[in-house]
Short mmCIF file of C-alpha atoms in Angstrom, two decimals:
data_model
loop_
_atom_site.label_atom_id
_atom_site.label_comp_id
_atom_site.label_asym_id
_atom_site.label_seq_id
_atom_site.Cartn_x
_atom_site.Cartn_y
_atom_site.Cartn_z
CA MET A 2 -35.74 -50.01 18.57
CA LEU A 3 -33.12 -48.40 17.25
CA THR A 4 -31.88 -44.38 17.58
CA GLU A 5 -30.07 -41.77 15.61
CA LYS A 6 -26.43 -43.11 17.44
CA ALA A 7 -26.84 -46.57 15.89
CA ASN A 8 -26.98 -44.61 11.91
CA ALA A 9 -23.31 -45.34 11.15
CA ILE A 10 -23.10 -48.19 12.35
CA CYS A 11 -26.24 -49.51 11.07
CA LEU A 12 -25.62 -47.94 7.90
CA LEU A 13 -21.57 -49.09 7.48
CA GLU A 14 -23.39 -53.17 8.48
CA VAL A 15 -25.47 -51.83 4.92
CA LEU A 16 -22.57 -51.31 3.00
CA LYS A 17 -20.79 -54.35 3.71
CA GLU A 18 -23.44 -56.17 3.13
CA TYR A 19 -24.09 -55.28 -0.03
CA SER A 20 -22.52 -52.49 -1.51
CA ASP A 21 -18.19 -53.51 -3.95
CA ALA A 22 -17.16 -51.79 -6.82
CA GLU A 23 -20.06 -53.43 -8.62
CA HIS A 24 -22.55 -52.77 -6.92
CA ILE A 25 -22.88 -48.77 -6.13
CA LEU A 26 -25.84 -48.25 -3.71
CA PRO A 27 -27.58 -45.27 -5.10
CA MET A 28 -29.27 -43.41 -2.20
CA ARG A 29 -33.15 -44.41 -2.31
CA GLU A 30 -31.43 -48.20 -2.07
CA ILE A 31 -29.71 -47.40 1.28
CA ILE A 32 -32.93 -46.08 2.48
CA ALA A 33 -34.46 -48.35 1.85
CA LYS A 34 -32.99 -51.40 3.36
CA MET A 35 -32.33 -49.44 6.74
CA GLN A 36 -35.63 -49.14 6.42
CA SER A 37 -36.69 -52.44 5.90
CA LEU A 38 -32.90 -53.82 7.67
CA TYR A 39 -33.59 -52.14 10.66
CA GLY A 40 -36.99 -50.20 11.39
CA ILE A 41 -34.62 -46.79 10.87
CA LYS A 42 -36.35 -44.29 8.49
CA ILE A 43 -33.13 -42.22 7.58
CA ASP A 44 -33.65 -38.77 4.93
CA ARG A 45 -30.84 -38.08 2.56
CA ARG A 46 -29.73 -35.43 5.29
CA THR A 47 -28.89 -38.20 7.44
CA VAL A 48 -27.17 -40.23 4.89
CA TYR A 49 -24.35 -37.57 4.10
CA GLY A 50 -23.52 -37.05 8.09
CA ALA A 51 -23.43 -41.19 8.80
CA VAL A 52 -21.00 -41.41 5.48
CA ALA A 53 -18.77 -38.34 6.18
CA LEU A 54 -18.51 -40.00 9.73
CA LEU A 55 -17.23 -43.28 8.69
CA ILE A 56 -14.87 -41.18 6.60
CA GLU A 57 -13.91 -39.50 9.35
CA LEU A 58 -13.57 -42.57 11.17
CA GLY A 59 -11.03 -43.84 8.74
CA TYR A 60 -13.09 -46.00 6.91
CA ASP A 61 -12.90 -45.75 2.82
CA VAL A 62 -15.79 -45.14 0.96
CA SER A 63 -17.00 -43.85 -2.40
CA ILE A 64 -19.79 -41.10 -2.56
CA TYR A 65 -21.18 -40.25 -5.55
CA GLU A 66 -19.34 -37.70 -6.44
CA ASP A 67 -16.64 -40.29 -6.54
CA ASN A 68 -18.70 -42.68 -9.39
CA GLY A 69 -21.57 -40.50 -10.29
CA VAL A 70 -23.82 -43.65 -8.31
CA GLY A 71 -23.92 -44.35 -5.24
CA TYR A 72 -21.61 -45.16 -2.09
CA TYR A 73 -20.03 -48.31 -1.49
CA LEU A 74 -17.82 -49.50 0.60
CA ARG A 75 -14.09 -49.13 -1.54
CA GLY A 76 -11.09 -50.87 1.76
CA ARG A 77 -12.84 -53.73 3.78
CA GLU A 78 -10.27 -55.14 6.17
CA LEU A 79 -9.74 -58.43 3.72
CA GLU A 80 -9.14 -57.66 0.06
CA GLN A 81 -11.50 -61.02 -1.98
CA ALA A 82 -8.06 -62.55 -3.00
CA GLU A 83 -6.79 -62.65 0.35
CA VAL A 84 -10.26 -64.30 1.07
CA LEU A 85 -9.78 -66.64 -0.97
CA LEU A 86 -6.10 -67.56 0.03
CA LEU A 87 -7.53 -68.18 3.28
CA THR A 88 -10.47 -69.79 2.50
CA ASP A 89 -7.62 -72.58 0.60
CA ALA A 90 -6.34 -72.99 3.89
CA VAL A 91 -8.83 -73.67 5.63
CA TYR A 92 -10.33 -76.03 3.02
CA SER A 93 -6.50 -77.51 3.36
CA PHE A 94 -6.13 -77.82 6.91
CA PRO A 95 -6.59 -81.34 8.27
CA PHE A 96 -6.99 -80.81 11.30
CA ILE A 97 -9.26 -78.71 11.25
CA PRO A 98 -12.68 -80.51 12.08
CA ALA A 99 -15.50 -80.53 8.81
CA LYS A 100 -18.36 -78.84 10.86
CA GLN A 101 -14.91 -76.26 12.18
CA THR A 102 -14.89 -75.20 8.18
CA GLU A 103 -17.74 -74.75 7.18
CA GLN A 104 -18.11 -72.12 10.19
CA LEU A 105 -14.36 -70.65 9.83
CA VAL A 106 -15.62 -70.54 5.80
CA GLN A 107 -19.05 -68.22 6.43
CA LYS A 108 -16.62 -66.15 8.88
CA LEU A 109 -14.37 -65.42 6.47
CA GLN A 110 -16.88 -64.93 3.76
CA LYS A 111 -18.99 -62.07 5.41
CA ALA A 112 -15.47 -59.69 5.02
CA LEU A 113 -17.09 -60.04 1.29
CA SER A 114 -20.42 -58.29 -0.60
CA ILE A 115 -23.25 -60.83 -0.39
CA HIS A 116 -22.12 -60.08 -3.86
CA GLN A 117 -17.90 -61.14 -3.49
CA ARG A 118 -19.58 -64.25 -1.85
CA LYS A 119 -21.01 -66.62 -4.48
CA ARG A 120 -17.81 -66.79 -6.07
CA TYR A 121 -17.66 -69.12 -3.27
CA ARG A 122 -20.78 -70.87 -2.71
CA TYR A 123 -19.56 -73.84 -4.25
CA LEU A 124 -16.15 -74.63 -2.63
CA THR A 125 -16.35 -77.88 -0.76
CA ILE A 126 -14.56 -79.84 1.17
CA ALA A 127 -12.37 -82.19 -0.84
CA ARG A 128 -11.74 -85.27 1.27
CA GLN A 129 -13.95 -85.05 4.43
CA ASP A 130 -11.06 -88.48 5.25
CA ARG A 131 -8.33 -86.43 6.03
CA LYS A 132 -10.17 -84.16 8.42
CA THR A 133 -9.86 -84.51 11.97
CA ASP A 134 -12.80 -85.29 14.27
CA ASN A 135 -11.26 -84.07 17.68
CA ARG A 136 -13.63 -81.07 17.74
CA GLN A 137 -11.30 -79.79 20.48
CA VAL A 138 -8.54 -79.19 18.47
CA PHE A 139 -8.52 -74.84 19.20
CA TRP A 140 -9.32 -75.15 22.64
CA SER A 141 -6.03 -77.07 22.98
CA ILE A 142 -4.60 -75.22 21.14
CA GLU A 143 -5.51 -71.95 23.58
CA GLN A 144 -4.49 -74.48 26.40
CA LEU A 145 -0.89 -75.12 25.15
CA ASP A 146 0.00 -71.59 24.63
CA GLU A 147 -1.30 -70.79 28.49
CA ALA A 148 1.09 -74.03 29.65
CA ILE A 149 4.03 -72.52 27.34
CA GLU A 150 3.64 -69.09 28.56
CA GLN A 151 3.49 -69.50 32.34
CA LYS A 152 6.32 -72.74 31.92
CA LYS A 153 3.80 -75.41 33.17
CA LYS A 154 3.62 -79.28 32.44
CA VAL A 155 0.49 -80.55 30.91
CA ARG A 156 -1.24 -83.45 31.37
CA LEU A 157 -3.37 -85.00 28.48
CA GLY A 158 -4.59 -88.30 26.62
CA TYR A 159 -3.90 -88.89 23.16
CA LEU A 160 -5.48 -90.48 20.43
CA HIS A 161 -5.27 -92.91 18.24
CA TYR A 162 -7.13 -94.78 15.24
CA GLY A 163 -9.05 -97.87 16.39
CA LEU A 164 -10.25 -101.16 12.92
CA ASP A 165 -13.58 -99.13 13.51
CA LYS A 166 -11.59 -96.04 11.95
CA LYS A 167 -12.87 -93.89 15.20
CA GLN A 168 -9.67 -92.47 17.50
CA HIS A 169 -9.08 -93.77 21.20
CA GLU A 170 -7.39 -92.34 23.61
CA THR A 171 -4.77 -95.46 24.09
CA LYS A 172 -1.96 -93.16 26.37
CA THR A 173 -2.36 -90.42 28.82
CA TYR A 174 1.20 -87.95 28.99
CA THR A 175 2.99 -85.41 30.80
CA LEU A 176 4.28 -83.55 28.73
CA SER A 177 7.14 -79.92 28.98
CA PRO A 178 5.80 -77.53 26.59
CA TYR A 179 7.57 -74.96 25.04
CA GLU A 180 6.07 -74.95 21.04
CA MET A 181 4.62 -74.74 18.50
CA VAL A 182 5.40 -75.67 14.89
CA TYR A 183 3.20 -76.17 11.89
CA MET A 184 4.54 -78.48 9.34
CA ASN A 185 3.67 -81.82 6.93
CA GLU A 186 -0.23 -80.36 7.08
CA ARG A 187 -0.09 -80.43 11.26
CA TYR A 188 0.34 -78.70 14.02
CA TYR A 189 2.48 -80.04 15.96
CA LEU A 190 3.66 -80.09 19.97
CA VAL A 191 7.37 -79.52 21.08
CA CYS A 192 7.36 -81.76 23.91
CA VAL A 193 9.52 -83.56 26.49
CA PRO A 194 7.39 -86.43 28.02
CA ASP A 195 7.63 -87.56 31.61
CA HIS A 196 8.75 -90.81 30.24
CA ALA A 197 10.94 -90.43 27.91
CA PRO A 198 13.46 -87.51 28.88
CA SER A 199 14.22 -86.88 25.10
CA THR A 200 12.74 -83.78 22.32
CA ARG A 201 9.25 -84.86 21.21
CA LEU A 202 6.38 -83.47 18.58
CA TYR A 203 3.26 -84.91 19.42
CA ARG A 204 0.27 -84.08 16.85
CA ILE A 205 -1.96 -81.12 18.51
CA ASP A 206 -5.41 -82.87 17.06
CA ARG A 207 -4.74 -86.36 18.65
CA MET A 208 -4.98 -84.47 21.85
CA ARG A 209 -7.52 -84.33 24.55
CA ASP A 210 -8.64 -82.90 27.68
CA ILE A 211 -5.01 -80.57 28.23
CA GLN A 212 -5.02 -80.03 32.17
CA LEU A 213 -2.59 -77.64 33.58
CA LEU A 214 -0.55 -78.52 35.61
CA ASP A 215 1.18 -76.55 39.08
CA GLU A 216 4.19 -78.13 37.91
CA PRO A 217 7.52 -75.90 35.94
CA ARG A 218 8.39 -77.60 33.16
CA SER A 219 11.69 -79.38 32.33
CA GLU A 220 14.40 -76.68 31.06
CA THR A 221 16.35 -77.88 28.19
CA ALA A 222 18.30 -75.73 25.51
CA ALA A 223 18.52 -78.22 22.94
CA VAL A 224 14.17 -78.34 22.42
CA ARG A 225 14.13 -75.35 20.18
CA GLN A 226 16.77 -75.86 17.47
CA GLU A 227 15.72 -80.36 17.09
CA ALA A 228 12.03 -79.27 16.56
CA GLN A 229 13.79 -76.30 13.84
CA ASN A 230 16.27 -79.52 12.46
CA ALA A 231 13.10 -81.82 12.11
CA VAL A 232 11.81 -83.65 9.00
CA TYR A 233 8.99 -85.46 8.52
CA ALA A 234 8.21 -84.69 12.57
CA TYR A 235 11.55 -87.07 13.57
CA VAL A 236 13.64 -84.99 16.43
CA GLY A 237 16.57 -86.46 16.95
CA LYS A 238 20.44 -85.12 17.22
CA PRO A 239 20.94 -84.19 13.32
CA GLU A 240 23.46 -85.66 11.01
CA ARG A 241 25.18 -84.89 7.55
CA ILE A 242 23.47 -86.39 4.75
CA VAL A 243 24.67 -87.34 1.18
CA MET A 244 22.18 -88.64 -1.45
CA TYR A 245 22.53 -88.93 -5.33
CA CYS A 246 18.66 -87.76 -7.05
CA ASP A 247 17.92 -87.26 -10.22
CA ARG A 248 17.64 -83.55 -11.66
CA THR A 249 13.23 -84.67 -12.38
CA ILE A 250 13.17 -83.42 -8.85
CA LEU A 251 15.24 -81.54 -7.90
CA ASP A 252 11.71 -78.60 -6.82
CA ASP A 253 11.41 -81.42 -4.64
CA VAL A 254 14.52 -81.62 -2.66
CA ILE A 255 14.53 -77.89 -2.42
CA ASP A 256 11.36 -77.66 -1.56
CA ARG A 257 11.24 -80.98 1.66
CA PHE A 258 15.04 -79.63 2.68
CA GLY A 259 14.75 -75.74 1.42
CA THR A 260 17.52 -73.41 0.29
CA ASP A 261 20.85 -74.18 2.50
CA ILE A 262 21.43 -77.28 1.08
CA GLN A 263 24.91 -78.28 -1.44
CA LEU A 264 24.15 -79.20 -4.42
CA ARG A 265 26.84 -80.90 -7.28
CA GLU A 266 25.83 -82.18 -10.82
CA ARG A 267 27.36 -85.62 -11.57
CA ASP A 268 26.23 -85.91 -14.90
CA GLU A 269 23.08 -84.28 -17.28
CA ASN A 270 21.11 -86.25 -15.31
CA THR A 271 21.89 -86.41 -11.48
CA PHE A 272 22.85 -84.19 -8.25
CA SER A 273 24.26 -85.07 -5.38
CA VAL A 274 23.36 -83.19 -2.48
CA SER A 275 24.56 -82.33 1.37
CA PHE A 276 22.76 -81.46 3.98
CA THR A 277 22.23 -81.62 8.13
CA ALA A 278 19.91 -83.16 9.21
CA PRO A 279 17.26 -85.07 11.43
CA PRO A 280 18.82 -88.82 9.61
CA ARG A 281 14.90 -90.96 10.45
CA GLY A 282 13.41 -88.23 8.73
CA VAL A 283 15.04 -88.06 5.98
CA LYS A 284 15.12 -91.65 5.67
CA PHE A 285 10.87 -92.04 5.07
CA TRP A 286 11.25 -89.29 2.68
CA ALA A 287 14.26 -91.45 0.70
CA LEU A 288 11.68 -93.96 0.91
CA GLN A 289 9.33 -92.44 -0.97
CA TYR A 290 11.10 -91.57 -3.61
CA LEU A 291 12.91 -94.69 -4.15
CA PRO A 292 13.35 -94.59 -8.00
CA TYR A 293 15.08 -91.42 -8.44
CA VAL A 294 17.21 -90.57 -5.10
CA GLU A 295 20.09 -93.31 -3.16
CA VAL A 296 21.10 -92.18 -0.50
CA VAL A 297 24.86 -92.07 0.58
CA GLU A 298 25.95 -91.42 3.77
CA PRO A 299 25.54 -92.42 7.18
CA GLU A 300 25.99 -95.70 5.81
CA TRP A 301 24.17 -97.17 8.53
CA LEU A 302 20.96 -94.75 7.17
CA ARG A 303 22.12 -96.97 4.19
CA GLU A 304 21.93 -100.14 5.02
CA GLU A 305 18.70 -99.55 7.14
CA VAL A 306 16.56 -98.07 3.69
CA ILE A 307 18.04 -101.50 2.57
CA ASP A 308 16.79 -103.13 4.07
CA SER A 309 13.32 -101.31 4.62
CA ILE A 310 13.69 -102.04 0.16
CA GLY A 311 13.68 -105.98 1.25
CA LYS A 312 11.48 -106.37 3.38
CA ASN A 313 9.09 -104.80 0.37
CA ARG A 314 6.09 -107.02 0.67
CA TYR A 315 5.72 -106.21 -3.10
CA LEU A 316 8.75 -108.14 -3.89
CA GLN A 317 8.04 -110.74 -1.90
#
């Protein structure tokens, strides 16, 4: 049985759930909801006291003297626009499984009143096939974070798709973890595997059964810089890249490679761009923009792009 000490807490829950600027609760509705939801018989004077306590504790409650109607929670931990932004982000992240996506969205919507939530009830996952099936993702992130903090190696299983369209554990790796990064709509672990002592990026949503080992990780100063230079999750020694591009993709170039690049006008339709990055990732990007991009330097990368074009099955 709830006691009078619960009045302020229960009132706060009522205001969170049922009130906003467009749905102000008159005193009679507050008293009715306290009775129906929590079995608390409360009078006006007690409501006044509970509201005053909430305000004293820092909650932004609009009172009758402010609005002439009743009471509502004016300030929330997340504003409506913030909830919508985060909801869109959760739906779009492929590394979050579909079931956990729905659970996270429900938690986000709890930050709003029931009236505001209705505006999001028709949102759904448009591309279920892009969502990972690995339900261990959040646990994996926690394990990796702890391993990085303790500077310890980890052992894990790594998943790959089979022709049955399901992920199967195909390899077990021992890795030295350094950092987790988000790029290309995926979370990656920046690490150095024991079997190939060079910087690699492994997708966290493809990991399972992570074990923290007592063995200290291998230490290298170049790992973080290589991760920051990665393009399309390719790492390697950065080289100077020069490309000729159509003006129509200028936005795409800056979106992908940032503003720390050199741009020069070639003619009214094209420009040249130069920057430093791991070439393998640039090759992958350039092949996606073939009608609009010409790789100029380094020469070996240009030849690889030409070779890839020659292997195009549509041309055979």
